[in-house]
Every structure is written in structure tokens, then in C-alpha cells.
Coordinates of N, CA and C and ligand atoms in Angstrom, one line a residue:
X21 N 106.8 97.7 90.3 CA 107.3 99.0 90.7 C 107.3 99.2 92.2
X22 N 108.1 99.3 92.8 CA 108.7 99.8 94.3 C 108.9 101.6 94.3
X23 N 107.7 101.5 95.0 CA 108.0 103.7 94.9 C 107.7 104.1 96.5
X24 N 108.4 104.9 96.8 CA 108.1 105.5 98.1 C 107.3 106.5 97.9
X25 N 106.6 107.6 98.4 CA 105.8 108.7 98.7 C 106.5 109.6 100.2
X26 N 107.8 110.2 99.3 CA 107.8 111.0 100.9 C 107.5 112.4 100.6
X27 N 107.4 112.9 102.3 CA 106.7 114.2 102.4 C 106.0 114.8 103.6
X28 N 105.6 115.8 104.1 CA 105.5 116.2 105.2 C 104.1 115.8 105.6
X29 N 103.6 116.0 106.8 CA 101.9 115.4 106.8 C 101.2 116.6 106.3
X30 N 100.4 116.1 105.5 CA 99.3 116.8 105.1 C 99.6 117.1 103.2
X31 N 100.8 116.5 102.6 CA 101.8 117.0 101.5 C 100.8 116.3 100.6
X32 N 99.7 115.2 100.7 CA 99.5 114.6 99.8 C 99.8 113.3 99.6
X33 N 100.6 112.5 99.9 CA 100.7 111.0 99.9 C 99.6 110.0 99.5
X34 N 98.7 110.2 100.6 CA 98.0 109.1 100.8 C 96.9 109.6 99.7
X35 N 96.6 110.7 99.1 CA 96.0 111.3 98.0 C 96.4 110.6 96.4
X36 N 97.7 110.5 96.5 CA 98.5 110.2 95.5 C 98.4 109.0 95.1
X37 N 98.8 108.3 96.5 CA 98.9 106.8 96.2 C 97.8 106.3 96.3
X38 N 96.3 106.7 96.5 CA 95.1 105.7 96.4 C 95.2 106.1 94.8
X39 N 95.7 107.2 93.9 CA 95.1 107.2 93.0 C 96.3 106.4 91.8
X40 N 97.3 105.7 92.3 CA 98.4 105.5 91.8 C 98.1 103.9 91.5
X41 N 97.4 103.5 93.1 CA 96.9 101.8 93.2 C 96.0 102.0 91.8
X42 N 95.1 102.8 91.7 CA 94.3 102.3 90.2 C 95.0 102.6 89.2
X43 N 95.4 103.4 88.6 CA 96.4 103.2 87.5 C 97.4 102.4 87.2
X44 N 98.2 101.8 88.4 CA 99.3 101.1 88.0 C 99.3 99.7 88.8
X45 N 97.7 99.4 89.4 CA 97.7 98.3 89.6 C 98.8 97.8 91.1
X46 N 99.2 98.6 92.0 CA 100.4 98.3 92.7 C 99.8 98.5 94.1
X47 N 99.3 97.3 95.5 CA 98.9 98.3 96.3 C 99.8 99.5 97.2
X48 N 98.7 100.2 98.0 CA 99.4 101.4 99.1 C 99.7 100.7 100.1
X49 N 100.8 100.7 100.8 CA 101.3 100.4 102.2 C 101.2 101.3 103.3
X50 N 100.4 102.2 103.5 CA 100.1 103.0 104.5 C 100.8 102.4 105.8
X51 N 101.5 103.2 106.5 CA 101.9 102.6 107.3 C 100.9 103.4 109.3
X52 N 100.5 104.8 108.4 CA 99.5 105.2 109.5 C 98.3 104.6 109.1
X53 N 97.8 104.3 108.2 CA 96.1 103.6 108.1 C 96.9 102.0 109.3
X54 N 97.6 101.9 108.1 CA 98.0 100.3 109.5 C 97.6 100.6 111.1
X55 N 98.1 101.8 111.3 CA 98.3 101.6 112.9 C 96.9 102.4 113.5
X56 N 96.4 103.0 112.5 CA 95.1 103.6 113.4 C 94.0 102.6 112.9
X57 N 94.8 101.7 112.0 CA 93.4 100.5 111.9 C 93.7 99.1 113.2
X58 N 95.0 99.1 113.8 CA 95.4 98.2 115.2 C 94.5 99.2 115.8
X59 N 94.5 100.5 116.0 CA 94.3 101.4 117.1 C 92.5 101.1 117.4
X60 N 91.7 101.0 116.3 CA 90.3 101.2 116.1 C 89.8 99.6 116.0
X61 N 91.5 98.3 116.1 CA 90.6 97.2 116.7 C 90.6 96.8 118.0
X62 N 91.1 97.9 118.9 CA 92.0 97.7 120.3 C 93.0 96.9 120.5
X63 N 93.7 96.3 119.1 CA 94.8 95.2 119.3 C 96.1 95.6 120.3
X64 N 96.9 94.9 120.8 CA 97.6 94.9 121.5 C 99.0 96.2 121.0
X65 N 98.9 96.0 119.7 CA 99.8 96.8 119.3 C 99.5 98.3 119.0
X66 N 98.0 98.6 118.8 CA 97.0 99.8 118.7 C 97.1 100.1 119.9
X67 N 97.0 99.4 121.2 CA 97.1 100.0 121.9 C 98.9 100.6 122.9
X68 N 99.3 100.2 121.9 CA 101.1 100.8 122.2 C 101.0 101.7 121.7
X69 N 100.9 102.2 120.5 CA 100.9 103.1 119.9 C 99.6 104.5 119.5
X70 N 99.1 104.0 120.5 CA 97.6 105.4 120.0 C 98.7 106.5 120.7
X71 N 98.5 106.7 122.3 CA 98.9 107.9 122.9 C 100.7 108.2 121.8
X72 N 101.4 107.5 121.0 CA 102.6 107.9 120.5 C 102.1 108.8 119.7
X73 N 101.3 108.1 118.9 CA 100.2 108.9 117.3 C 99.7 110.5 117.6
X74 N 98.8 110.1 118.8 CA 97.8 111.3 118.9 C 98.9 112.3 119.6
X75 N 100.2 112.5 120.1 CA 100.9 113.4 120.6 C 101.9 113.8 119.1
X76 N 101.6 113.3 117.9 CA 102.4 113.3 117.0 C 103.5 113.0 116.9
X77 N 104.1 112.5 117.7 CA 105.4 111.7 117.5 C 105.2 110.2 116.4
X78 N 106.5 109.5 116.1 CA 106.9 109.0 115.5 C 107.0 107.0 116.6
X79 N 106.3 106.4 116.2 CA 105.8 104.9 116.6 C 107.8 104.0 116.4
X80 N 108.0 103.6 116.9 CA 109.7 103.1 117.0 C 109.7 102.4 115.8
X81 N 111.1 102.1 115.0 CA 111.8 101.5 114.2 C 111.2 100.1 114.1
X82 N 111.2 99.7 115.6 CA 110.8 98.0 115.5 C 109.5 97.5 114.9
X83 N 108.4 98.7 115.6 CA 107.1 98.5 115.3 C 107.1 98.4 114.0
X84 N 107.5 99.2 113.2 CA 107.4 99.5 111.7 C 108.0 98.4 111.3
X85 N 109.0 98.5 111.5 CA 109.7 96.8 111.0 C 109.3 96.1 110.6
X86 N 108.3 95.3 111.8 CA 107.9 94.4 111.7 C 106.3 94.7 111.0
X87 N 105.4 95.5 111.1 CA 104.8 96.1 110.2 C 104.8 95.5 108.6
X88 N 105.7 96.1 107.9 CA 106.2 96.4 106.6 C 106.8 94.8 106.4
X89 N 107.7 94.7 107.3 CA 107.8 92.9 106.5 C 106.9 91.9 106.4
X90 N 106.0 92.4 107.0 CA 104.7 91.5 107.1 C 104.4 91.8 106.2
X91 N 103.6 92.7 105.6 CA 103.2 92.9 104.7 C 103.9 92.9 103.5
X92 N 104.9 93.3 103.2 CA 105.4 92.7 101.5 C 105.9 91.5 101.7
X93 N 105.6 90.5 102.3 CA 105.7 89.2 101.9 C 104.5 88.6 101.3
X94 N 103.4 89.8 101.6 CA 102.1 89.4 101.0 C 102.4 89.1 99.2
X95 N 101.4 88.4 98.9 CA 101.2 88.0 97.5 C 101.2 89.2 96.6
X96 N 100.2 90.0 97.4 CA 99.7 91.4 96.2 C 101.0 92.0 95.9
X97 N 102.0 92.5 96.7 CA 103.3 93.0 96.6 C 104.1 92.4 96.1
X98 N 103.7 91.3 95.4 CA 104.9 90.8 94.5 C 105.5 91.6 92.8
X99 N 104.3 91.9 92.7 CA 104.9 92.9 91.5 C 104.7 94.4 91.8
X100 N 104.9 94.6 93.3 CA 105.6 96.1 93.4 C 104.3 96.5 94.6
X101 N 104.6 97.8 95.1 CA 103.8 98.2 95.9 C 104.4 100.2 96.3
X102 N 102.9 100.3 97.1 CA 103.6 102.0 97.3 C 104.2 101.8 98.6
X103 N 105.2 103.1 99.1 CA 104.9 103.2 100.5 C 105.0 104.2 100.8
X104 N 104.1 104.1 101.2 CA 102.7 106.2 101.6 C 103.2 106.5 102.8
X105 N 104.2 107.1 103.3 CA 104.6 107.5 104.5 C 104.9 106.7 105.4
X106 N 105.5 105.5 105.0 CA 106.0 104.2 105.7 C 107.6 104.1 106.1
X107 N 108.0 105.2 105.4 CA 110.1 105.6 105.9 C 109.8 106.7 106.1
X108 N 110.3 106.9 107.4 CA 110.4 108.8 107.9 C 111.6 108.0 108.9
X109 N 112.5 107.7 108.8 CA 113.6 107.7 109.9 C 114.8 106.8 108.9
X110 N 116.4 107.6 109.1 CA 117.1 106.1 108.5 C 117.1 105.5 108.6
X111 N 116.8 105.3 110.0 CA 116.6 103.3 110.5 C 115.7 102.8 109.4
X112 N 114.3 103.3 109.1 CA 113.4 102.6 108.7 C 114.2 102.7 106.7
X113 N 114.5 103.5 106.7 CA 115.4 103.2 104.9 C 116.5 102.4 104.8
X114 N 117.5 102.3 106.2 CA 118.3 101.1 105.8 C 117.6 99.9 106.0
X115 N 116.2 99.5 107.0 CA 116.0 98.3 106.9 C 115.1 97.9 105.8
X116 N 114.9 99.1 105.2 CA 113.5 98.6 103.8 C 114.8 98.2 102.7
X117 N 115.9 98.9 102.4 CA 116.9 98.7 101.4 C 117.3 97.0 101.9
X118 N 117.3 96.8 103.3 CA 118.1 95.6 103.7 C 117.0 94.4 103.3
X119 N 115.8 94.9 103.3 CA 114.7 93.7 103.4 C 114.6 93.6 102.0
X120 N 114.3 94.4 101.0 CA 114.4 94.8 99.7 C 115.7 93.4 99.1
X121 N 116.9 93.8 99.4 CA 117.8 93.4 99.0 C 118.0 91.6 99.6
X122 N 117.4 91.9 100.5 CA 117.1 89.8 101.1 C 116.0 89.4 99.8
X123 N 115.7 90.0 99.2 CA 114.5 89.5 98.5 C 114.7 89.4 96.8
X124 N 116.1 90.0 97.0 CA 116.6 90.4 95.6 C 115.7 91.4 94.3
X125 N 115.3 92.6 95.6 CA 114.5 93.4 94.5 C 115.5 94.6 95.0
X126 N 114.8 95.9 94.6 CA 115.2 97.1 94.9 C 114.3 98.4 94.5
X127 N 114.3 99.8 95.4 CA 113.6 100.5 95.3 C 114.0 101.1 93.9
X128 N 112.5 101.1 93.5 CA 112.8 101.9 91.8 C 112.8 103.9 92.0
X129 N 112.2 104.1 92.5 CA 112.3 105.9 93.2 C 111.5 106.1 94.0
X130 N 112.0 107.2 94.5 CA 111.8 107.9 96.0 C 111.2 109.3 95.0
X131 N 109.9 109.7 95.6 CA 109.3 110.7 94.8 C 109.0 111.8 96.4
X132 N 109.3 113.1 96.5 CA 109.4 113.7 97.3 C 108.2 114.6 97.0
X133 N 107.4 114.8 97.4 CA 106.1 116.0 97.4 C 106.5 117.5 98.7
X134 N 107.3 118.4 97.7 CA 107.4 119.1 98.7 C 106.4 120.2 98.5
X135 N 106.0 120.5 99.5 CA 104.8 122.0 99.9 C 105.2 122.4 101.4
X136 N 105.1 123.9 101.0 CA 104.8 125.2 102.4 C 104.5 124.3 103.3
X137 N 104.8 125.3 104.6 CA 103.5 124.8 105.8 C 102.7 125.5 105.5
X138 N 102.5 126.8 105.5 CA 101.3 127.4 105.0 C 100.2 126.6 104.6
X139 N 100.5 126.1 103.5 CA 99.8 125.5 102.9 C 99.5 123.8 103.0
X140 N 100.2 123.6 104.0 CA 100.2 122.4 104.8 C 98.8 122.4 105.9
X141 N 98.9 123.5 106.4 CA 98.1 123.9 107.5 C 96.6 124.5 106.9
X142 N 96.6 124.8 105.8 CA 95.2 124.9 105.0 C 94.8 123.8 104.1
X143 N 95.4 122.6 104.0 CA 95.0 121.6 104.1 C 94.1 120.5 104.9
X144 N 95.1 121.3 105.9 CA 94.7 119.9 107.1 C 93.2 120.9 107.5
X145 N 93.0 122.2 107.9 CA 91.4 122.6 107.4 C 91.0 122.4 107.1
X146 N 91.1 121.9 105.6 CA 90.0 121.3 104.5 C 89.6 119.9 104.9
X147 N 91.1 119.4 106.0 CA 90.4 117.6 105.7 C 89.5 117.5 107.1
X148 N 89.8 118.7 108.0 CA 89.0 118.5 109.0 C 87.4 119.0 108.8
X149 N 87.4 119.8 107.9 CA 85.9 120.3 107.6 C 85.5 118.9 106.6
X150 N 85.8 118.6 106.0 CA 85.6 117.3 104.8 C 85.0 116.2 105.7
X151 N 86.2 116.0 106.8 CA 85.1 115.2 108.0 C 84.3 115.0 109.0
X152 N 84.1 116.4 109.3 CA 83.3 116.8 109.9 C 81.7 116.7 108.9
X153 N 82.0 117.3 107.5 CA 80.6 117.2 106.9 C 80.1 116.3 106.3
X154 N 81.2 115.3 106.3 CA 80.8 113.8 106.0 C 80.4 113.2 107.4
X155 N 80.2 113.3 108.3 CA 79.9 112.9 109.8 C 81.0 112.0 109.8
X156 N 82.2 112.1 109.3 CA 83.1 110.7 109.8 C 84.1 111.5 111.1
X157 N 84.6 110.7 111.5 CA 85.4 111.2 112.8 C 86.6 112.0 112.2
X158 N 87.3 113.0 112.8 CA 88.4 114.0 113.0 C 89.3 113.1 113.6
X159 N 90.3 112.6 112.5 CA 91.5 112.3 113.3 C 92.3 112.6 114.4
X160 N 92.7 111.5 115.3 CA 92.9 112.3 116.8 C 94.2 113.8 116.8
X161 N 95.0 113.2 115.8 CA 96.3 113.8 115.3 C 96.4 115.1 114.2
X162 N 95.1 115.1 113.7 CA 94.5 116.3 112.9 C 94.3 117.5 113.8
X163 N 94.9 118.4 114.8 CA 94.3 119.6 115.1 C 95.7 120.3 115.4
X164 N 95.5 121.7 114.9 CA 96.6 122.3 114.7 C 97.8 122.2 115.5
X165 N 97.7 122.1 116.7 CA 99.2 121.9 117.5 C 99.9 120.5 117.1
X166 N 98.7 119.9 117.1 CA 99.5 118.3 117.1 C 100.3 118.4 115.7
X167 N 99.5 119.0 114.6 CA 99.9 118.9 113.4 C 101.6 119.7 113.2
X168 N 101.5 120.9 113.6 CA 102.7 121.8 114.1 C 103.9 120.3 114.1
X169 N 103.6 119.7 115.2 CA 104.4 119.0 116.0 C 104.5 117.9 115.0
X170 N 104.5 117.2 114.2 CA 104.1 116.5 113.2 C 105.2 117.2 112.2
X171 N 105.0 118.3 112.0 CA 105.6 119.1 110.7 C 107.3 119.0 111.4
X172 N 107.6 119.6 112.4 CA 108.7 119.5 113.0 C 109.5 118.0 113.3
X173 N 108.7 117.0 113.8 CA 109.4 115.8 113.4 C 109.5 115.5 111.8
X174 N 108.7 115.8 111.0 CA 109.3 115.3 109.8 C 110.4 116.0 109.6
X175 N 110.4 117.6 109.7 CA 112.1 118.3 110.0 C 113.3 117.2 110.4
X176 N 112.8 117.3 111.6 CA 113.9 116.7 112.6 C 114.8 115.1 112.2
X177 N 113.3 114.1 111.7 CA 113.6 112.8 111.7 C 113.0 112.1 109.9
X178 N 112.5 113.1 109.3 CA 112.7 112.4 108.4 C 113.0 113.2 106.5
X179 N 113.0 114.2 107.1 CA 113.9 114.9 106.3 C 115.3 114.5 105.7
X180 N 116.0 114.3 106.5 CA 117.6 113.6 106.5 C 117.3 112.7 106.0
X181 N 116.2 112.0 105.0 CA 116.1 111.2 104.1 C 116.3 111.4 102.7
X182 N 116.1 112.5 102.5 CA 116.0 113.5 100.8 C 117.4 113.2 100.8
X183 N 118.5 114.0 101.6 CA 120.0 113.5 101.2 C 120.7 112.4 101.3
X184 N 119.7 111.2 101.8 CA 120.1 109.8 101.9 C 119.2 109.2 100.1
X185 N 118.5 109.8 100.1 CA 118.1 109.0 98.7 C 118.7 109.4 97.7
X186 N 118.8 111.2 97.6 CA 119.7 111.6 96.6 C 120.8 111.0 96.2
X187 N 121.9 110.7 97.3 CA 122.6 109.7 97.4 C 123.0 108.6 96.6
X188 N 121.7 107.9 96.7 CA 121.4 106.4 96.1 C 121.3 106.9 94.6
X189 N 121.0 108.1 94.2 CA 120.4 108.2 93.1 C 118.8 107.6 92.5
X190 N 118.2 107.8 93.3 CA 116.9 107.6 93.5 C 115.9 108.6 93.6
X191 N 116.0 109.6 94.2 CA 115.0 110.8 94.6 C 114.8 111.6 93.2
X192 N 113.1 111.6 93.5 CA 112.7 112.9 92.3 C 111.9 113.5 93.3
X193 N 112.0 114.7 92.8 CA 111.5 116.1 93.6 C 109.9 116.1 92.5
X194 N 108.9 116.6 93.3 CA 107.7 117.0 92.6 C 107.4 118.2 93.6
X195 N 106.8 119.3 92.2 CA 106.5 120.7 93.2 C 104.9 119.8 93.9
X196 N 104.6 119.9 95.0 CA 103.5 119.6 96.1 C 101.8 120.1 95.9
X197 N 102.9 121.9 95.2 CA 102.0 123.0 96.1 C 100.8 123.2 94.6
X198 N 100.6 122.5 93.5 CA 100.0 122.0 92.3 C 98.1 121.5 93.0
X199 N 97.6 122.0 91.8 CA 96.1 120.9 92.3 C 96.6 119.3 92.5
X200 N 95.8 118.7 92.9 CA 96.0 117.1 92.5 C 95.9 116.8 91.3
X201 N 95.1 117.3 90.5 CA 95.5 116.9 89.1 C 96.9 116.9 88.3
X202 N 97.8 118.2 88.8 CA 98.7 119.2 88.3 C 100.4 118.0 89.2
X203 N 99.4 117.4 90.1 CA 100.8 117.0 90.8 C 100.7 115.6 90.4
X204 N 99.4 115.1 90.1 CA 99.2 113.6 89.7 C 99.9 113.3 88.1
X205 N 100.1 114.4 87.6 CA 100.4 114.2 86.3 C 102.1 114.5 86.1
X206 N 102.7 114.9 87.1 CA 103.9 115.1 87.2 C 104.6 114.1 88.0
X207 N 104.3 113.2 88.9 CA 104.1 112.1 89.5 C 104.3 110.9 88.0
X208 N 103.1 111.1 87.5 CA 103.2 109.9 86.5 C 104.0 110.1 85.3
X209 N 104.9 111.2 84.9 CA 105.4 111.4 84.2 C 106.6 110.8 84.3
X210 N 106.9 110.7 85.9 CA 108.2 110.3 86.4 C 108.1 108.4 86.6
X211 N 106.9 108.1 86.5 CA 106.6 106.7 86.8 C 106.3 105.9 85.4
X212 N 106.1 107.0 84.2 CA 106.3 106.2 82.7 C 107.7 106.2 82.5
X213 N 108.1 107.5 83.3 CA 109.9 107.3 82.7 C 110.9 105.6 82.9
X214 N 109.8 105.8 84.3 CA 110.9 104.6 85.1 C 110.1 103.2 84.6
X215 N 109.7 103.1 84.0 CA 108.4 102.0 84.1 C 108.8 101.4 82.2
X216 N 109.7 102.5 81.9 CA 110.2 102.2 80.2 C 111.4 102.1 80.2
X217 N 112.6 102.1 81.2 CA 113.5 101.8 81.9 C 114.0 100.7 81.4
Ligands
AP5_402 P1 100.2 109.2 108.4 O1 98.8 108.7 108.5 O2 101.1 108.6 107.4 O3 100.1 110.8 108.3 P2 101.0 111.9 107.7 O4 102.3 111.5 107.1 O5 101.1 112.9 108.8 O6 100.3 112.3 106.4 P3 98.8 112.7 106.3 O7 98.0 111.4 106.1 O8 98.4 113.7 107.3 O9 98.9 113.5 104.9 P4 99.2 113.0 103.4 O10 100.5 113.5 103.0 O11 98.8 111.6 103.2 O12 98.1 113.9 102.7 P5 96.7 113.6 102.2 O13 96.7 113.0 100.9 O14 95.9 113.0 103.3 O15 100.9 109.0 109.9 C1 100.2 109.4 111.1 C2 101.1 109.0 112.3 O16 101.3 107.6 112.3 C3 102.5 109.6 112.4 O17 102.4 110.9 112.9 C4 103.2 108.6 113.3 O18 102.8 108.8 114.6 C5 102.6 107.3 112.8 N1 103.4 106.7 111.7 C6 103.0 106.4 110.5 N2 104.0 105.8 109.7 C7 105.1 105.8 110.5 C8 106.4 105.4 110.3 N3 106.8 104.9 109.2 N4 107.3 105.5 111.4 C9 106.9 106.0 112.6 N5 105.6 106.4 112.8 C10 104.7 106.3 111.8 O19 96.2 115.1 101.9 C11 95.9 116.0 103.0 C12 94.7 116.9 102.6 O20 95.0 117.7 101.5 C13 93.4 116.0 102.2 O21 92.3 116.7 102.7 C14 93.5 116.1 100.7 O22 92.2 116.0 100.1 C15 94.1 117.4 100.4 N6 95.0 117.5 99.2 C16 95.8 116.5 98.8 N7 96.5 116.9 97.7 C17 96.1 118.2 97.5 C18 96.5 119.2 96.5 N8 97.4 118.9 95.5 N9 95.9 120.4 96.6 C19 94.9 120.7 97.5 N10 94.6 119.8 98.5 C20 95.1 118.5 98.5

């Protein structure tokens, strides 16, 4: 199973998809854990991309590119994989469809988690108190302005993907604003559908 996770920061993704890898066996492709794990080994490409991250902007088409093809060439990704916030730009969905299709597979759905800012923004509270009380570090990108700025690029640059998947006939909508349980179970409702297909 090939499933995307789109959605605004803070919507739940990466919530979703750690809990998706244990049920369905498929790993997460994080495409931000990727780059703030370059970022935290000082690699050459962590260090292109911290100051893009921590101002909230969006790391280039190429970077990701090449990113993502590296990685599903890996073995684990042969019988499918997530990707957790890894397409936020057309560029990056015409070249996942184009690399997909060099491979002779194809995206099975595009699952949308939409929620409020409101409620986007009382989130990202909770994950900063969560880290704070666990003594782990406060992501550089985690504080309200940056986040703002974050919210508005996904507007701007990756929004204009919902009507590029619709399109394809691919996109399912899930209400966001649900507990995790409430959204996990609406999620998988749509992943037995496709999965009996
Ligand atoms: P990334 O790390 O992907 O961050 P993001 O998209 O901003 O998403 P978040 O990790 O903030 O949120 P999430 O939707 O995963 O929510 P979560 O499950 O954590 O990207 C960071 C940066 O990397 C980007 O800004 C960009 O610079 C760069 N980047 C990455 N990919 C890129 C790409 N493809 N192209 C270009 N640049 C790229 O949940 C949030 C909180 O809410 C948690 O505390 C969680 O416990 C809680 N929560 C989750 N679900 C619920 C619920 N249902 N109810 C209540 N609380 C909930």
C-alpha cells in the first residue's frame, strides 16, 4: 500500500503514520524527521537546510527528490510505504507519480486530515509542553510565529494539491479535528476499503 498523509503542520500526520507502520506493516517516510535527522548529524545537507526549516519555509524540490528516491528504493518499501508530509508542492507530486510510474507501481490514496488553525495552534502547545516535560528539546520550528508561517505556506504551496489529487481520483478527506482514536479509525476504514480492492 502507497498512501500519502496530507495536511497542515500540526494536523496529525506523523501521529497517524507511526500508528499505521504497526498495523499495516508499511514503513513512514518522514520527510521532516529526514532532514532534522541530516540537521542533528551536521551533514552537509543538514546544514543547507536548518536556517530554510527553522524560518518555516519549505527545503527545494531537488532536495526532496533526491531524498525520497533514495529511500523507496530501499528494500522495506517494496511492499508499500507512508509518506508523512513528504509532497507539499506539485513539483514534488508530479515527480513521486513520475518515480512511482518508472517503477511500475502507483499511489493507492491520498488521505487529507483537515483541522482549524485554531486548533492547529492548541496542538502545537501541547507538543511543546509534552517536550518540555519530557526534557527533550522544543523543535526549532515549533513556536508560534514560525508555526503561523508554516500554516500559510501549506496555504500557499501545498494546498493546490487536494485539487491535483481529486483530479487523479485519489483523495479521501478525513475530518482532523476527532481524538486520535476517532480519526485513526476513520483513516483505517478507508485503508480496509482500499486494501480489499
Ligand atoms: P514536518 O516535520 O513534516 O512538519 P509538519 O508538516 O509541519 O508537521 P508536524 O510534524 O508539525 O505535524 P503533524 O501533522 O505530523 O502532527 P503530529 O502528529 O506531530 O516538516 C517540518 C519542515 O521540514 C517543513 O516546515 C519544511 O521546512 C521541511 N520539509 C519537510 N518535508 C518537506 C517537503 N516534502 N518539502 C519541502 N520541505 C519539507 O501532531 C501534532 C501534535 O498534536 C502532537 O503533539 C500530537 O500528539 C497531537 N495530536 C495529533 N493528533 C491529535 C488529535 N487527533 N487530537 C489531539 N491532539 C493530536
Amino acid at each position: 500500500m502507497i498512501l500519502i498523509l496530507l495536511g497542515p503542520p500540526g494536523a496529525g500526520k506523523g501521529t497517524q503514520a507511526e500508528r499505521i507502520v504497526q498495523t499495516r506493516g508499511v514503513p513512514q517516510l518522514s520527510t521532516g524527521d529526514m532532514l532534522r535527522a541530516a540537521i542533528q548529524s551536521g551533514s552537509p545537507l543538514g546544514q543547507k537546510v536548518q536556517a530554510i526549516m527553522d524560518r518555516g519555509d519549505l527545503v527545494s524540490d531537488e532536495v526532496i527528490e533526491q531524498i525520497i528516491t533514495a529511500r523507496i528504493r530501499e528494500a522495506d518499501c517494496a511492499k508499500g510505504f507512508i509518506l508523512d508530509g513528504a509532497v507539499r508542492t506539485t513539483g514534488q507530486a508530479e515527480m513521486v507519480d513520475r518515480v512511482l510510474k518508472n517503477q511500475e507501481r502507483s499511489l493507492d490514496v491520498v488521505i487529507e486530515l483537515a483541522v482549524d488553525e485554531d486548533e492547529l495552534v492548541n496542538r502545537l502547545g501541547n507538543r511543546i509542553d509534552e517536550a518540555k516535560a519530557a526534557g527533550k528539546p522544543v523543535r526549532a520550528d515549533d513556536n508560534e510565529e514560525t508555526f503561523r508561517k508554516r500554516q500559510a505556506v501549506y496555504r500557499d504551496q501545498t494546498a493546490p494539491l487536494i485539487p491535483y489529487y481529486e483530479k487523479q481520483g485519489k483523495l479521501r478527506k478525513v475530518d482532523g479535528m476527532g481524538t486520535v482514536a476517532e480519526v485513526a479509525s476513520a483513516i483505517d476504514a478507508i485503508l480496509d476499503e482500499i486494501a480489499a480492492e
